[in-house]
Amino acid sequence: MPAAATACSPRDRLLDAATELFATRGYQAIGLRDLASHLGLRAGSLYHHIENKQCLLFELIESTLADLVFDTKRCMKGARTPEERLQRFVQAFVRFNLAHVHRVQLVTREYVNLSHEQQLQIDALNRSHASILSGIIASECARDGRQGGAIGLVTHAVIGMLYGHAQWRGVQVSEQGLTQALITFVTGIIESAKNNSNMA
């Protein structure tokens, strides 16, 4: 039956509820009892699905970044030029952020609540995402005969801006308008870096 096929599993409901509560009220402010109460369950029953609260947070952040990397690579398929690849990279991020606001908030706000070992795994996923962008920037520099010594710095600046745009309060703009604005800003950052000899 269609209803049964689309029904969320208890574990999916748990992950969705945890994402919402951690993002809106903060990881530290939400205990497992709060999460269980939100789901209409007893706290002890949550351990059938998770090891502990920190492992739950790690799973949420890890899956978010893995999905972001996957969506970005899928969006960039068929892009032929550095310009088109850059446009699709930004477009993929904007679409993902708008579709998964709470999940992205966990990535930016709750990383500090992970263990050192968990942070190392998240760092690896972040590097995987950033490497896509740095490859685009390197192609831009090579095409113009530049060495691109500041590729790492520019990559971090652009990634920071993309995550930061979620904090633009009170800005009313369409997805297309936001994407185009960010592409313009990103292109400006890259061009400025290429023309700045002090960053080489």
PDB file of N, CA and C in Angstrom, residues 9 18-19 31 34 37 42 44 47-48 53 71 84 110 151 162 177 183 185 193:
ATOM      1  N   SER A   9      10.321   4.998   9.232  1.00  0.00           N
ATOM      2  CA  SER A   9      10.630   3.996  10.236  1.00  0.00           C
ATOM      3  C   SER A   9      10.842   4.700  11.569  1.00  0.00           C
ATOM      4  N   ALA A  18      15.636  14.471  16.241  1.00  0.00           N
ATOM      5  CA  ALA A  18      16.900  14.921  16.821  1.00  0.00           C
ATOM      6  C   ALA A  18      17.470  16.096  16.025  1.00  0.00           C
ATOM      7  N   THR A  19      17.394  16.006  14.717  1.00  0.00           N
ATOM      8  CA  THR A  19      17.884  17.099  13.872  1.00  0.00           C
ATOM      9  C   THR A  19      17.152  18.393  14.190  1.00  0.00           C
ATOM     10  N   GLY A  31      18.236  16.698  26.171  1.00  0.00           N
ATOM     11  CA  GLY A  31      18.639  15.401  26.684  1.00  0.00           C
ATOM     12  C   GLY A  31      17.869  14.298  25.975  1.00  0.00           C
ATOM     13  N   ASP A  34      14.225  14.417  26.700  1.00  0.00           N
ATOM     14  CA  ASP A  34      13.493  15.404  25.895  1.00  0.00           C
ATOM     15  C   ASP A  34      13.173  14.826  24.522  1.00  0.00           C
ATOM     16  N   SER A  37      10.503  12.135  24.851  1.00  0.00           N
ATOM     17  CA  SER A  37       9.201  12.753  25.111  1.00  0.00           C
ATOM     18  C   SER A  37       8.618  13.347  23.832  1.00  0.00           C
ATOM     19  N   ARG A  42       9.663   6.207  25.770  1.00  0.00           N
ATOM     20  CA  ARG A  42      10.465   6.215  26.981  1.00  0.00           C
ATOM     21  C   ARG A  42      11.920   6.362  26.602  1.00  0.00           C
ATOM     22  N   GLY A  44      14.607   5.050  27.658  1.00  0.00           N
ATOM     23  CA  GLY A  44      15.362   3.811  27.495  1.00  0.00           C
ATOM     24  C   GLY A  44      15.184   3.164  26.139  1.00  0.00           C
ATOM     25  N   TYR A  47      17.776   3.609  23.136  1.00  0.00           N
ATOM     26  CA  TYR A  47      19.024   2.858  23.012  1.00  0.00           C
ATOM     27  C   TYR A  47      18.891   1.634  22.115  1.00  0.00           C
ATOM     28  N   HIS A  48      17.691   1.348  21.662  1.00  0.00           N
ATOM     29  CA  HIS A  48      17.517   0.320  20.635  1.00  0.00           C
ATOM     30  C   HIS A  48      17.985   0.839  19.280  1.00  0.00           C
ATOM     31  N   LYS A  53      23.956   9.944  22.938  1.00  0.00           N
ATOM     32  CA  LYS A  53      23.568  11.207  22.308  1.00  0.00           C
ATOM     33  C   LYS A  53      24.673  11.756  21.411  1.00  0.00           C
ATOM     34  N   ASP A  71      25.575  15.075  -3.522  1.00  0.00           N
ATOM     35  CA  ASP A  71      24.733  15.969  -4.323  1.00  0.00           C
ATOM     36  C   ASP A  71      25.584  16.913  -5.171  1.00  0.00           C
ATOM     37  N   GLU A  84      31.390  26.884 -15.501  1.00  0.00           N
ATOM     38  CA  GLU A  84      30.182  26.083 -15.312  1.00  0.00           C
ATOM     39  C   GLU A  84      30.299  25.207 -14.072  1.00  0.00           C
ATOM     40  N   GLU A 110      27.353  22.578  15.889  1.00  0.00           N
ATOM     41  CA  GLU A 110      27.510  21.535  16.898  1.00  0.00           C
ATOM     42  C   GLU A 110      28.758  20.676  16.736  1.00  0.00           C
ATOM     43  N   ILE A 151      45.351  28.920  -3.422  1.00  0.00           N
ATOM     44  CA  ILE A 151      44.159  28.099  -3.652  1.00  0.00           C
ATOM     45  C   ILE A 151      43.524  27.666  -2.333  1.00  0.00           C
ATOM     46  N   LEU A 162      29.822  30.467   1.879  1.00  0.00           N
ATOM     47  CA  LEU A 162      28.657  29.657   1.536  1.00  0.00           C
ATOM     48  C   LEU A 162      27.919  29.194   2.792  1.00  0.00           C
ATOM     49  N   GLY A 177      18.058  34.012  -7.369  1.00  0.00           N
ATOM     50  CA  GLY A 177      18.741  35.259  -7.060  1.00  0.00           C
ATOM     51  C   GLY A 177      19.887  35.057  -6.089  1.00  0.00           C
ATOM     52  N   ILE A 183      27.408  33.312  -6.689  1.00  0.00           N
ATOM     53  CA  ILE A 183      28.344  33.050  -7.788  1.00  0.00           C
ATOM     54  C   ILE A 183      29.156  34.311  -8.095  1.00  0.00           C
ATOM     55  N   PHE A 185      29.823  36.800  -6.017  1.00  0.00           N
ATOM     56  CA  PHE A 185      30.748  37.040  -4.898  1.00  0.00           C
ATOM     57  C   PHE A 185      31.946  36.087  -4.968  1.00  0.00           C
ATOM     58  N   ALA A 193      42.008  37.193  -5.782  1.00  0.00           N
ATOM     59  CA  ALA A 193      43.170  36.409  -5.342  1.00  0.00           C
ATOM     60  C   ALA A 193      44.160  36.212  -6.481  1.00  0.00           C
TER      61      ALA A 193
END
